[in-house]
Structure formats: structure tokens, C-alpha cells
Amino acid sequence: MAAGAALLTACGGTQTTIFDPASEKHELRQIGSVSSEEMREVTRDAVQNAMTNAKFRTFLEQYKKEMGDPNAIPVLKLDPVINDTDDPDLNVSELTDMLNEALLNAGKVNVSMAEGMDRSKSIADSRNLSKDENFDQSTVAQKGTLQAARLLMRPKVTSNLVQSDGKKAVVRTFVVEIADIKTGLIMWRYTKQLGFIKEKSTFGW
């Protein structure tokens, strides 16, 4: 009984707080990891910056004229986020997914999952049904229907650590750029730095 009471007391001392990471900020930072909060902040700011950028808006208008369609929307290929930090195991796929969702919600571009090294295998498998008699062939995607991307978005994250007088200063730099595949020219570039300072305590870092 005494052991059971001690166990209950120990368990009772642990408190779990549930929060919504999409709307709450806690300013939690780690030296070797990029938090979801940092990724979310960069994603929202970057996509909003791109969609309101004068040069990008001019491109969208010119694209509509080029296609002869006032409702034409260019296809954008989103490259996976490049991890150029000092942690090769850092999972930045969350940032790629956040950018994908933000771009789709903005409604200014269509995001491609059928082109490049990160193309979705399921799309290719779904199109390979022309010889399967179980499927209505009029509903199977035909050759020549995939749309090539006109725009390319390349995101990257780097980090820098400086240590001095019992303090560590960590700065992470997020870079996102959009290029016109037709011309090869970069039409928009976004850079944001998020940093924090960690002081050494009596018990170490």
C-alpha cells in the first residue's frame, strides 16, 4: 500500500498541458532543433510576403495574358526544404508540408506533386491503369494531361552557433525563393532570421 501511494504521488506530480500550436506561442527554443513554432512563423510570413510582393503580382498578371485566360493560375513545384544546419538529422519535412498548405490556401498558385525528384509515387501508380479491366477506361488519366510547373520554390534553413562568456547565441536563417522556370530568373526571395541566447547555469547547459 505504501508503495502504491508513493507511485500515485509521483504520478500526481506530473502535469500535462495541451495547447494549440497553430495559435499559441511559447517561445520554446532548442540549440540543435527547429521548433514547430519557428516553422509556422516563417511559413505564414513567407507566403504572405510572396503573395503581396509587387514583382510576383506582376508575374501573375502577365501569366494570365500569356495564357489568354483571366483565370489562369501557374503551377508551382515545391522543392523539399534543404537542411543546411549543423544537425544532419533535423526533420524539416514539417516545414515543407506547412509551405505546401499555405500555398494552396493562398489560391494564387497550383502546387505540383507530379514533377521532379520529390514527385508523388501514388500519382504515377494511379495513372498506370490503362490495362486494368476493372476500371472504367474513360475515367483513367490519359497521356499528355500532366501539367509542367512554371514556377519553382526552393526553401532552405541554416544555423549558426556562437559561444562566449557562458552564453550560446543561436541564429537560424530561413531562405525561400521563387524562380521562373521558363526564364531561370529569381523573381522573389525571402530571408528571415530567428535567434535566441542561452546562458549556462550552475548545472551546465
XYZ file of N, CA, C and O in Angstrom:
820
model
N 0.831 -1.210 0.000
C 0.000 0.000 0.000
C 0.863 1.256 0.000
O 0.576 2.241 -0.661
N 1.928 1.202 0.790
C 2.824 2.350 0.853
C 3.463 2.605 -0.493
O 3.603 3.747 -0.956
N 3.847 1.508 -1.169
C 4.468 1.635 -2.495
C 3.468 2.204 -3.493
O 3.786 3.049 -4.331
N 2.225 1.736 -3.382
C 1.195 2.236 -4.286
C 0.920 3.707 -4.060
O 0.740 4.478 -5.007
N 0.908 4.130 -2.822
C 0.676 5.542 -2.508
C 1.799 6.403 -3.041
O 1.584 7.508 -3.555
N 3.036 5.894 -2.910
C 4.187 6.646 -3.413
C 4.099 6.794 -4.918
O 4.439 7.841 -5.488
N 3.644 5.717 -5.597
C 3.514 5.757 -7.053
C 2.467 6.776 -7.466
O 2.660 7.556 -8.401
N 1.350 6.785 -6.772
C 0.295 7.743 -7.085
C 0.773 9.172 -6.861
O 0.454 10.086 -7.624
N 1.543 9.360 -5.791
C 2.072 10.697 -5.503
C 3.013 11.154 -6.596
O 2.981 12.303 -7.041
N 3.862 10.225 -7.056
C 4.814 10.560 -8.122
C 4.081 10.902 -9.413
O 4.418 11.857 -10.108
N 3.059 10.079 -9.707
C 2.283 10.339 -10.927
C 1.529 11.656 -10.825
O 1.381 12.389 -11.784
N 1.031 11.936 -9.613
C 0.267 13.161 -9.424
C 1.109 14.406 -9.590
O 0.590 15.488 -9.826
N 2.432 14.255 -9.440
C 3.298 15.415 -9.573
C 3.592 15.798 -11.013
O 4.188 16.829 -11.277
N 3.195 14.950 -11.970
C 3.427 15.222 -13.397
C 2.182 15.844 -14.009
O 1.099 15.279 -13.928
N 2.348 16.993 -14.621
C 1.204 17.693 -15.201
C 1.405 17.872 -16.700
O 2.480 18.282 -17.139
N 0.400 17.533 -17.467
C 0.446 17.676 -18.926
C -0.481 18.799 -19.358
O -1.655 18.820 -18.974
N 0.040 19.716 -20.115
C -0.759 20.831 -20.627
C -0.930 20.695 -22.132
O 0.050 20.561 -22.865
N -2.150 20.697 -22.578
C -2.446 20.597 -24.007
C -2.619 22.003 -24.565
O -3.314 22.834 -23.977
N -1.964 22.264 -25.696
C -2.094 23.582 -26.321
C -2.223 23.437 -27.825
O -1.921 22.387 -28.399
N -2.698 24.480 -28.455
C -2.865 24.501 -29.904
C -1.651 25.188 -30.522
O -1.517 26.414 -30.440
N -0.751 24.448 -31.165
C 0.465 25.051 -31.715
C 0.202 26.005 -32.870
O 1.067 26.798 -33.226
N -0.989 25.932 -33.444
C -1.304 26.807 -34.579
C -1.677 28.218 -34.137
O -1.659 29.147 -34.938
N -2.017 28.383 -32.842
C -2.475 29.700 -32.404
C -1.756 30.231 -31.164
O -1.877 31.408 -30.840
N -1.033 29.373 -30.469
C -0.362 29.797 -29.242
C 1.152 29.828 -29.430
O 1.716 28.986 -30.122
N 1.788 30.817 -28.805
C 3.235 30.936 -28.865
C 3.824 30.708 -27.472
O 3.317 31.233 -26.487
N 4.905 29.928 -27.423
C 5.554 29.648 -26.149
C 7.025 30.019 -26.154
O 7.700 29.901 -25.133
N 7.540 30.430 -27.310
C 8.935 30.856 -27.422
C 9.911 29.768 -26.955
O 10.942 30.059 -26.357
N 9.553 28.515 -27.209
C 10.441 27.415 -26.850
C 11.512 27.251 -27.918
O 11.206 27.188 -29.110
N 12.758 27.187 -27.515
C 13.863 27.075 -28.463
C 14.854 26.024 -27.981
O 15.114 25.895 -26.776
N 15.400 25.276 -28.938
C 16.451 24.319 -28.651
C 17.623 24.599 -29.575
O 17.430 25.016 -30.727
N 18.818 24.335 -29.081
C 20.008 24.633 -29.871
C 20.078 23.769 -31.135
O 20.366 24.258 -32.217
N 19.819 22.477 -31.012
C 20.003 21.580 -32.154
C 18.751 21.241 -32.907
O 18.754 20.294 -33.708
N 17.672 21.960 -32.690
C 16.416 21.608 -33.346
C 15.627 22.859 -33.710
O 15.722 23.886 -33.027
N 14.874 22.775 -34.793
C 13.990 23.867 -35.202
C 12.585 23.523 -34.742
O 12.057 22.470 -35.089
N 11.977 24.382 -33.955
C 10.665 24.081 -33.392
C 9.553 24.287 -34.413
O 9.702 25.006 -35.394
N 8.417 23.640 -34.144
C 7.242 23.819 -34.994
C 6.791 25.278 -34.985
O 6.280 25.792 -35.972
N 6.978 25.929 -33.848
C 6.598 27.333 -33.722
C 7.413 28.214 -34.671
O 6.880 29.109 -35.326
N 8.716 27.943 -34.749
C 9.565 28.692 -35.675
C 9.146 28.442 -37.116
O 9.070 29.362 -37.934
N 8.883 27.177 -37.444
C 8.482 26.824 -38.804
C 7.177 27.503 -39.188
O 7.017 28.019 -40.298
N 6.227 27.498 -38.256
C 4.923 28.097 -38.525
C 5.054 29.601 -38.739
O 4.428 30.175 -39.641
N 5.873 30.246 -37.919
C 6.069 31.691 -38.050
C 6.685 32.048 -39.400
O 6.245 32.985 -40.073
N 7.680 31.277 -39.809
C 8.344 31.527 -41.093
C 7.394 31.267 -42.251
O 7.329 32.044 -43.212
N 6.642 30.181 -42.169
C 5.726 29.816 -43.260
C 4.696 30.905 -43.512
O 4.489 31.336 -44.652
N 4.032 31.333 -42.470
C 2.995 32.353 -42.620
C 3.569 33.653 -43.181
O 3.002 34.264 -44.098
N 4.690 34.066 -42.648
C 5.297 35.321 -43.071
C 5.795 35.241 -44.512
O 5.619 36.172 -45.298
N 6.421 34.105 -44.868
C 6.994 33.952 -46.200
C 5.919 33.942 -47.287
O 6.030 34.653 -48.292
N 4.882 33.148 -47.098
C 3.836 33.044 -48.122
C 3.072 34.362 -48.250
O 2.752 34.790 -49.361
N 2.789 35.011 -47.130
C 2.115 36.312 -47.191
C 2.987 37.335 -47.912
O 2.501 38.136 -48.719
N 4.282 37.291 -47.655
C 5.215 38.198 -48.310
C 5.246 37.957 -49.813
O 5.249 38.893 -50.617
N 5.254 36.679 -50.214
C 5.292 36.343 -51.644
C 4.025 36.795 -52.360
O 4.085 37.375 -53.447
N 2.874 36.524 -51.751
C 1.605 36.815 -52.413
C 1.341 38.319 -52.548
O 0.552 38.748 -53.390
N 1.997 39.123 -51.714
C 1.806 40.573 -51.780
C 2.978 41.284 -52.444
O 2.949 42.507 -52.585
N 3.991 40.520 -52.859
C 5.162 41.104 -53.499
C 4.806 41.677 -54.866
O 4.145 41.019 -55.673
N 5.231 42.903 -55.146
C 4.858 43.590 -56.383
C 5.333 42.833 -57.620
O 4.598 42.700 -58.608
N 6.556 42.338 -57.583
C 7.101 41.640 -58.740
C 6.359 40.338 -59.001
O 6.097 39.977 -60.158
N 6.004 39.631 -57.944
C 5.271 38.381 -58.108
C 3.858 38.638 -58.615
O 3.347 37.905 -59.476
N 3.227 39.672 -58.119
C 1.879 40.009 -58.579
C 1.903 40.416 -60.055
O 0.983 40.086 -60.814
N 2.953 41.102 -60.468
C 3.095 41.470 -61.874
C 3.236 40.221 -62.740
O 2.651 40.130 -63.822
N 4.007 39.248 -62.249
C 4.157 37.996 -62.980
C 2.806 37.300 -63.162
O 2.502 36.785 -64.248
N 2.002 37.267 -62.104
C 0.702 36.604 -62.194
C -0.181 37.259 -63.250
O -0.889 36.564 -64.006
N -0.153 38.589 -63.330
C -0.947 39.291 -64.336
C -0.428 39.003 -65.741
O -1.209 38.784 -66.674
N 0.877 39.006 -65.903
C 1.464 38.712 -67.204
C 1.204 37.266 -67.619
O 1.016 36.973 -68.799
N 1.190 36.366 -66.646
C 0.915 34.953 -66.938
C -0.497 34.773 -67.473
O -0.726 34.004 -68.420
N -1.463 35.473 -66.899
C -2.844 35.393 -67.372
C -2.941 35.861 -68.834
O -3.641 35.252 -69.653
N -2.221 36.945 -69.149
C -2.220 37.446 -70.522
C -1.522 36.465 -71.455
O -1.957 36.243 -72.581
N -0.435 35.900 -70.986
C 0.321 34.932 -71.788
C -0.525 33.707 -72.122
O -0.456 33.173 -73.236
N -1.332 33.263 -71.167
C -2.170 32.083 -71.366
C -3.497 32.424 -72.027
O -4.247 31.522 -72.444
N -3.803 33.725 -72.148
C -5.069 34.126 -72.749
C -6.264 33.747 -71.908
O -7.359 33.530 -72.432
N -6.072 33.671 -70.610
C -7.134 33.255 -69.695
C -7.044 34.106 -68.430
O -6.063 34.034 -67.691
N -8.059 34.915 -68.144
C -8.022 35.779 -66.952
C -8.041 35.005 -65.636
O -7.774 35.572 -64.579
N -8.358 33.716 -65.708
C -8.399 32.891 -64.504
C -7.222 31.913 -64.416
O -7.203 31.045 -63.546
N -6.248 32.057 -65.307
C -5.117 31.124 -65.338
C -4.287 31.231 -64.066
O -4.002 32.324 -63.580
N -3.920 30.080 -63.533
C -3.092 30.012 -62.322
C -1.862 29.168 -62.631
O -1.991 28.027 -63.077
N -0.664 29.687 -62.404
C 0.550 28.920 -62.719
C 0.755 27.746 -61.760
O 0.313 27.776 -60.608
N 1.424 26.715 -62.270
C 1.770 25.553 -61.456
C 3.137 25.793 -60.816
O 4.079 26.208 -61.486
N 3.224 25.537 -59.527
C 4.469 25.730 -58.788
C 4.966 24.398 -58.255
O 4.201 23.621 -57.679
N 6.250 24.138 -58.458
C 6.880 22.947 -57.907
C 7.596 23.341 -56.616
O 8.465 24.207 -56.626
N 7.204 22.721 -55.532
C 7.800 22.999 -54.227
C 8.888 21.976 -53.933
O 8.606 20.785 -53.760
N 10.128 22.433 -53.891
C 11.235 21.550 -53.523
C 11.202 21.265 -52.029
O 10.781 22.114 -51.238
N 11.658 20.080 -51.610
C 11.773 19.811 -50.168
C 12.734 20.815 -49.528
O 13.701 21.249 -50.165
N 12.471 21.183 -48.296
C 13.330 22.132 -47.591
C 14.737 21.552 -47.447
O 14.910 20.399 -47.040
N 15.735 22.340 -47.805
C 17.126 21.916 -47.668
C 17.586 22.159 -46.239
O 17.469 23.270 -45.723
N 18.088 21.119 -45.606
C 18.632 21.233 -44.251
C 20.119 21.515 -44.345
O 20.919 20.619 -44.599
N 20.496 22.770 -44.154
C 21.894 23.165 -44.215
C 22.385 23.590 -42.827
O 23.252 24.449 -42.705
N 21.794 22.969 -41.794
C 22.200 23.260 -40.424
C 23.321 22.308 -40.011
O 23.730 21.434 -40.789
N 23.776 22.436 -38.776
C 24.824 21.550 -38.285
C 24.257 20.238 -37.739
O 24.984 19.419 -37.181
N 22.943 20.041 -37.898
C 22.298 18.797 -37.487
C 21.761 18.080 -38.721
O 20.688 18.416 -39.220
N 22.492 17.079 -39.237
C 22.052 16.398 -40.458
C 20.766 15.605 -40.294
O 20.118 15.248 -41.281
N 20.389 15.318 -39.055
C 19.183 14.527 -38.801
C 17.954 15.397 -38.521
O 16.892 14.877 -38.180
N 18.111 16.691 -38.655
C 16.987 17.592 -38.382
C 15.839 17.327 -39.354
O 16.032 17.280 -40.576
N 14.642 17.150 -38.811
C 13.469 16.861 -39.642
C 12.815 18.168 -40.071
O 12.127 18.814 -39.283
N 13.050 18.535 -41.329
C 12.470 19.779 -41.839
C 11.297 19.505 -42.783
O 10.786 20.423 -43.422
N 10.859 18.240 -42.861
C 9.726 17.920 -43.723
C 8.458 18.626 -43.253
O 7.564 18.918 -44.041
N 8.392 18.921 -41.956
C 7.239 19.652 -41.415
C 7.131 21.035 -42.041
O 6.033 21.510 -42.347
N 8.273 21.672 -42.262
C 8.281 22.991 -42.891
C 7.828 22.902 -44.345
O 7.091 23.766 -44.828
N 8.240 21.851 -45.048
C 7.790 21.634 -46.424
C 6.276 21.485 -46.472
O 5.601 22.077 -47.325
N 5.737 20.689 -45.557
C 4.283 20.473 -45.516
C 3.541 21.765 -45.188
O 2.469 22.041 -45.751
N 4.088 22.564 -44.275
C 3.455 23.829 -43.917
C 3.435 24.790 -45.100
O 2.434 25.483 -45.345
N 4.537 24.851 -45.838
C 4.598 25.711 -47.022
C 3.596 25.246 -48.071
O 2.918 26.065 -48.712
N 3.497 23.941 -48.251
C 2.551 23.373 -49.217
C 1.124 23.807 -48.888
O 0.376 24.280 -49.757
N 0.740 23.657 -47.629
C -0.617 24.015 -47.207
C -0.875 25.515 -47.349
O -1.937 25.933 -47.821
N 0.101 26.321 -46.950
C -0.070 27.773 -47.033
C -0.210 28.235 -48.474
O -1.010 29.132 -48.771
N 0.543 27.640 -49.373
C 0.456 27.999 -50.792
C -0.903 27.629 -51.366
O -1.510 28.400 -52.123
N -1.388 26.445 -51.023
C -2.696 26.011 -51.510
C -3.800 26.923 -50.988
O -4.722 27.296 -51.727
N -3.721 27.300 -49.723
C -4.740 28.163 -49.127
C -4.702 29.577 -49.691
O -5.728 30.265 -49.722
N -3.522 30.014 -50.151
C -3.408 31.357 -50.730
C -4.166 31.458 -52.051
O -4.649 32.534 -52.419
N -4.259 30.354 -52.783
C -5.051 30.322 -54.013
C -4.436 31.021 -55.214
O -5.123 31.222 -56.218
N -3.166 31.380 -55.143
C -2.521 32.091 -56.253
C -1.754 31.164 -57.182
O -1.438 31.527 -58.314
N -1.400 29.978 -56.697
C -0.673 29.001 -57.498
C -1.259 27.617 -57.249
O -1.907 27.374 -56.225
N -1.011 26.708 -58.204
C -1.322 25.301 -58.013
C -0.011 24.578 -57.726
O 0.971 24.765 -58.450
N 0.021 23.770 -56.678
C 1.254 23.087 -56.285
C 1.315 21.711 -56.923
O 0.373 20.923 -56.816
N 2.418 21.424 -57.605
C 2.575 20.161 -58.317
C 3.186 19.094 -57.424
O 4.133 19.352 -56.693
N 2.634 17.869 -57.537
C 3.214 16.708 -56.863
C 3.595 15.651 -57.885
O 3.784 14.485 -57.560
N 3.706 16.068 -59.140
C 3.950 15.108 -60.214
C 5.228 15.387 -60.975
O 5.442 14.849 -62.053
N 6.088 16.202 -60.428
C 7.292 16.581 -61.153
C 8.491 16.604 -60.232
O 8.390 16.965 -59.063
N 9.641 16.206 -60.749
C 10.878 16.321 -60.004
C 11.156 15.146 -59.094
O 10.414 14.165 -59.036
N 12.263 15.234 -58.345
C 12.734 14.138 -57.507
C 11.776 13.813 -56.364
O 11.783 12.700 -55.835
N 10.929 14.774 -55.979
C 10.020 14.550 -54.866
C 8.595 14.263 -55.333
O 7.658 14.387 -54.568
N 8.448 13.893 -56.608
C 7.099 13.649 -57.126
C 6.435 12.488 -56.387
O 7.099 11.560 -55.926
N 5.133 12.553 -56.303
C 4.384 11.545 -55.565
C 4.278 10.260 -56.382
O 3.786 10.255 -57.508
N 4.745 9.153 -55.805
C 4.680 7.859 -56.486
C 3.230 7.434 -56.697
O 2.903 6.761 -57.678
N 2.348 7.843 -55.784
C 0.951 7.429 -55.899
C 0.282 8.004 -57.148
O -0.627 7.396 -57.704
N 0.726 9.195 -57.585
C 0.161 9.776 -58.799
C 0.535 8.933 -60.003
O -0.304 8.623 -60.862
N 1.808 8.530 -60.079
C 2.251 7.687 -61.188
C 1.528 6.347 -61.175
O 1.102 5.834 -62.222
N 1.357 5.759 -59.996
C 0.656 4.473 -59.890
C -0.804 4.601 -60.304
O -1.362 3.711 -60.949
N -1.436 5.702 -59.931
C -2.847 5.905 -60.249
C -3.073 6.081 -61.750
O -4.144 5.766 -62.266
N -2.063 6.600 -62.456
C -2.196 6.802 -63.892
C -1.924 5.520 -64.682
O -2.271 5.438 -65.857
N -1.322 4.542 -64.048
C -0.939 3.310 -64.734
C -2.062 2.270 -64.655
O -1.875 1.161 -64.164
N -3.240 2.647 -65.116
C -4.409 1.770 -65.019
C -5.035 1.475 -66.382
O -6.129 0.922 -66.456
N -4.316 1.833 -67.441
C -4.900 1.711 -68.786
C -5.139 0.261 -69.209
O -5.934 0.002 -70.113
N -4.471 -0.680 -68.546
C -4.644 -2.088 -68.923
C -5.393 -2.882 -67.858
O -5.468 -4.106 -67.941
N -5.926 -2.183 -66.879
C -6.675 -2.849 -65.821
C -8.160 -2.820 -66.181
O -8.803 -1.770 -66.154
N -8.713 -3.976 -66.495
C -10.107 -4.064 -66.951
C -11.112 -3.748 -65.845
O -12.310 -3.594 -66.118
N -10.645 -3.668 -64.613
C -11.568 -3.365 -63.513
C -11.951 -1.891 -63.462
O -12.876 -1.523 -62.752
N -11.242 -1.052 -64.221
C -11.504 0.377 -64.196
C -12.168 0.842 -65.485
O -11.838 0.364 -66.576
N -13.097 1.762 -65.343
C -13.715 2.417 -66.489
C -12.632 3.242 -67.174
O -12.155 4.237 -66.617
N -12.252 2.860 -68.376
C -11.123 3.500 -69.036
C -11.377 4.964 -69.389
O -10.428 5.725 -69.582
N -12.636 5.386 -69.421
C -12.921 6.794 -69.696
C -12.561 7.676 -68.502
O -12.467 8.897 -68.640
N -12.370 7.037 -67.331
C -12.013 7.804 -66.137
C -10.515 7.754 -65.829
O -10.050 8.426 -64.911
N -9.777 6.962 -66.586
C -8.334 6.845 -66.362
C -7.607 8.021 -67.011
O -7.892 8.392 -68.154
N -6.684 8.615 -66.286
C -5.923 9.746 -66.821
C -5.151 9.332 -68.059
O -4.468 8.301 -68.062
N -5.252 10.141 -69.115
C -4.600 9.839 -70.382
C -3.227 10.493 -70.461
O -2.877 11.354 -69.648
N -2.451 10.084 -71.458
C -1.132 10.677 -71.666
C -1.279 12.139 -72.072
O -2.232 12.522 -72.752
N -0.329 12.931 -71.660
C -0.320 14.339 -72.054
C -1.212 15.245 -71.235
O -1.505 16.373 -71.645
N -1.628 14.789 -70.046
C -2.521 15.619 -69.229
C -1.816 16.237 -68.019
O -2.344 17.151 -67.405
N -0.644 15.720 -67.658
C 0.089 16.309 -66.543
C 0.569 17.709 -66.913
O 1.025 17.943 -68.035
N 0.482 18.625 -65.978
C 0.912 19.994 -66.218
C 2.315 20.222 -65.642
O 2.557 19.957 -64.472
N 3.203 20.703 -66.495
C 4.560 21.014 -66.040
C 4.536 22.304 -65.223
O 3.747 23.212 -65.483
N 5.400 22.371 -64.249
C 5.463 23.559 -63.389
C 6.085 24.733 -64.135
O 7.000 24.570 -64.935
N 5.573 25.911 -63.881
C 6.144 27.144 -64.433
C 7.028 27.838 -63.396
O 7.954 28.577 -63.728
N 6.721 27.573 -62.109
C 7.463 28.205 -61.022
C 8.121 27.150 -60.142
O 7.634 26.029 -60.030
N 9.215 27.536 -59.529
C 9.926 26.654 -58.618
C 10.179 27.395 -57.312
O 10.701 28.512 -57.310
N 9.780 26.768 -56.192
C 10.065 27.340 -54.881
C 11.129 26.485 -54.196
O 10.973 25.277 -54.068
N 12.186 27.150 -53.724
C 13.282 26.452 -53.055
C 13.468 27.016 -51.642
O 13.929 28.152 -51.489
N 13.126 26.262 -50.606
C 13.323 26.711 -49.219
C 14.584 26.081 -48.626
O 14.951 24.959 -48.960
N 15.227 26.803 -47.724
C 16.449 26.320 -47.075
C 16.529 26.899 -45.668
O 16.088 28.014 -45.422
N 17.108 26.117 -44.753
C 17.329 26.612 -43.397
C 18.778 26.337 -43.003
O 19.305 25.247 -43.224
N 19.429 27.352 -42.467
C 20.800 27.226 -41.980
C 20.838 27.652 -40.516
O 19.889 28.272 -40.014
N 21.925 27.338 -39.832
C 22.042 27.736 -38.430
C 23.470 28.138 -38.121
O 24.428 27.695 -38.776
N 23.607 28.987 -37.109
C 24.921 29.451 -36.684
C 24.943 29.525 -35.166
O 24.017 30.041 -34.540
N 26.006 28.992 -34.564
C 26.133 28.973 -33.114
C 27.426 29.663 -32.703
O 28.499 29.338 -33.199
N 27.292 30.638 -31.800
C 28.454 31.352 -31.261
C 28.428 31.236 -29.745
O 27.386 31.464 -29.122
N 29.571 30.885 -29.142
C 29.643 30.702 -27.698
C 30.698 31.628 -27.108
O 31.819 31.709 -27.607
N 30.312 32.335 -26.034
C 31.249 33.257 -25.396
C 30.760 33.625 -24.003
O 29.562 33.903 -23.807
N 31.678 33.632 -23.021
C 31.384 34.072 -21.652
C 30.157 33.387 -21.055
O 29.276 34.034 -20.480
N 30.085 32.079 -21.211
C 28.984 31.337 -20.610
C 27.653 31.518 -21.303
O 26.606 31.213 -20.732
N 27.672 32.002 -22.519
C 26.436 32.181 -23.277
C 26.582 31.560 -24.668
O 27.665 31.565 -25.253
N 25.477 31.021 -25.167
C 25.422 30.500 -26.522
C 24.369 31.286 -27.305
O 23.222 31.380 -26.873
N 24.784 31.857 -28.408
C 23.852 32.584 -29.276
C 23.595 31.737 -30.513
O 24.529 31.384 -31.241
N 22.343 31.379 -30.725
C 21.950 30.550 -31.865
C 21.087 31.377 -32.806
O 20.106 31.987 -32.387
N 21.466 31.402 -34.069
C 20.682 32.114 -35.089
C 20.358 31.145 -36.215
O 21.259 30.501 -36.772
N 19.085 31.029 -36.530
C 18.670 30.196 -37.650
C 18.173 31.117 -38.767
O 17.369 32.018 -38.531
N 18.636 30.858 -39.956
C 18.264 31.672 -41.108
C 17.438 30.843 -42.081
O 17.866 29.777 -42.525
N 16.246 31.335 -42.387
C 15.347 30.673 -43.331
C 15.356 31.467 -44.637
O 15.125 32.678 -44.627
N 15.623 30.789 -45.729
C 15.651 31.430 -47.043
C 14.676 30.698 -47.967
O 14.730 29.469 -48.089
N 13.790 31.451 -48.590
C 12.843 30.884 -49.557
C 12.877 31.756 -50.802
O 12.832 32.980 -50.708
N 12.945 31.119 -51.965
C 12.948 31.888 -53.208
C 12.078 31.217 -54.256
O 11.881 29.995 -54.234
N 11.533 32.046 -55.152
C 10.716 31.560 -56.257
C 11.385 31.968 -57.556
O 11.760 33.136 -57.727
N 11.529 31.000 -58.463
C 12.148 31.271 -59.754
C 11.174 30.928 -60.879
O 10.347 30.017 -60.749
N 11.280 31.673 -61.970
C 10.501 31.391 -63.170
C 11.269 30.340 -63.967
O 12.370 30.602 -64.459
N 10.717 29.134 -64.091
C 11.410 28.047 -64.776
C 11.639 28.382 -66.252
O 12.656 27.999 -66.838
N 10.744 29.144 -66.844
C 10.865 29.487 -68.265
C 12.090 30.348 -68.534
O 12.806 30.154 -69.520
N 12.360 31.282 -67.655
C 13.482 32.199 -67.855
C 14.679 31.870 -66.966
O 15.801 32.314 -67.241
N 14.442 31.117 -65.894
C 15.507 30.806 -64.962
C 15.806 31.936 -63.986
O 16.733 31.848 -63.191
N 15.024 32.990 -64.040
C 15.266 34.160 -63.200
C 14.530 34.051 -61.864
O 13.388 33.593 -61.814
N 15.186 34.488 -60.799
C 14.550 34.538 -59.482
C 13.688 35.793 -59.407
O 14.171 36.898 -59.610
N 12.419 35.605 -59.114
C 11.500 36.751 -59.073
C 11.197 37.211 -57.647
O 10.703 38.320 -57.442
N 11.503 36.333 -56.675
C 11.193 36.689 -55.289
C 12.120 35.924 -54.354
O 12.437 34.755 -54.596
N 12.564 36.585 -53.317
C 13.445 35.951 -52.330
C 13.092 36.483 -50.950
O 12.895 37.680 -50.766
N 13.029 35.575 -50.002
C 12.634 35.909 -48.636
C 13.678 35.361 -47.668
O 14.124 34.214 -47.783
N 14.094 36.201 -46.726
C 15.048 35.780 -45.703
C 14.551 36.215 -44.333
O 14.162 37.371 -44.155
N 14.542 35.280 -43.405
C 14.131 35.611 -42.035
C 15.060 34.907 -41.062
O 15.344 33.710 -41.208
N 15.514 35.649 -40.059
C 16.383 35.097 -39.036
C 15.673 35.072 -37.687
O 15.035 36.048 -37.293
N 15.786 33.940 -37.008
C 15.239 33.786 -35.662
C 16.378 33.320 -34.757
O 17.048 32.328 -35.056
N 16.599 34.029 -33.674
C 17.710 33.688 -32.796
C 17.338 33.733 -31.337
O 16.312 34.289 -30.952
N 18.193 33.156 -30.514
C 17.997 33.201 -29.071
C 19.347 33.022 -28.386
O 20.315 32.540 -28.986
N 19.416 33.419 -27.129
C 20.637 33.300 -26.340
C 20.365 32.391 -25.140
O 19.370 32.581 -24.435
N 21.236 31.450 -24.941
C 21.100 30.525 -23.808
C 22.282 30.731 -22.865
O 23.437 30.706 -23.298
N 21.984 30.957 -21.597
C 23.024 31.184 -20.601
C 23.299 29.895 -19.824
O 22.396 29.153 -19.468
N 24.570 29.657 -19.544
C 24.976 28.465 -18.814
C 24.603 28.578 -17.337
O 24.871 29.591 -16.692
N 23.958 27.537 -16.833
C 23.552 27.538 -15.422
C 24.599 26.834 -14.583
O 25.608 26.358 -15.082
N 24.332 26.749 -13.305
C 25.252 26.064 -12.385
C 25.417 24.596 -12.739
O 26.476 24.000 -12.551
N 24.366 24.008 -13.290
C 24.358 22.583 -13.611
C 24.767 22.323 -15.066
O 24.658 21.202 -15.548
N 25.194 23.353 -15.791
C 25.607 23.169 -17.172
C 24.554 23.639 -18.146
O 23.595 24.333 -17.787
N 24.710 23.291 -19.424
C 23.785 23.733 -20.466
C 22.474 22.984 -20.389
O 21.484 23.395 -20.919
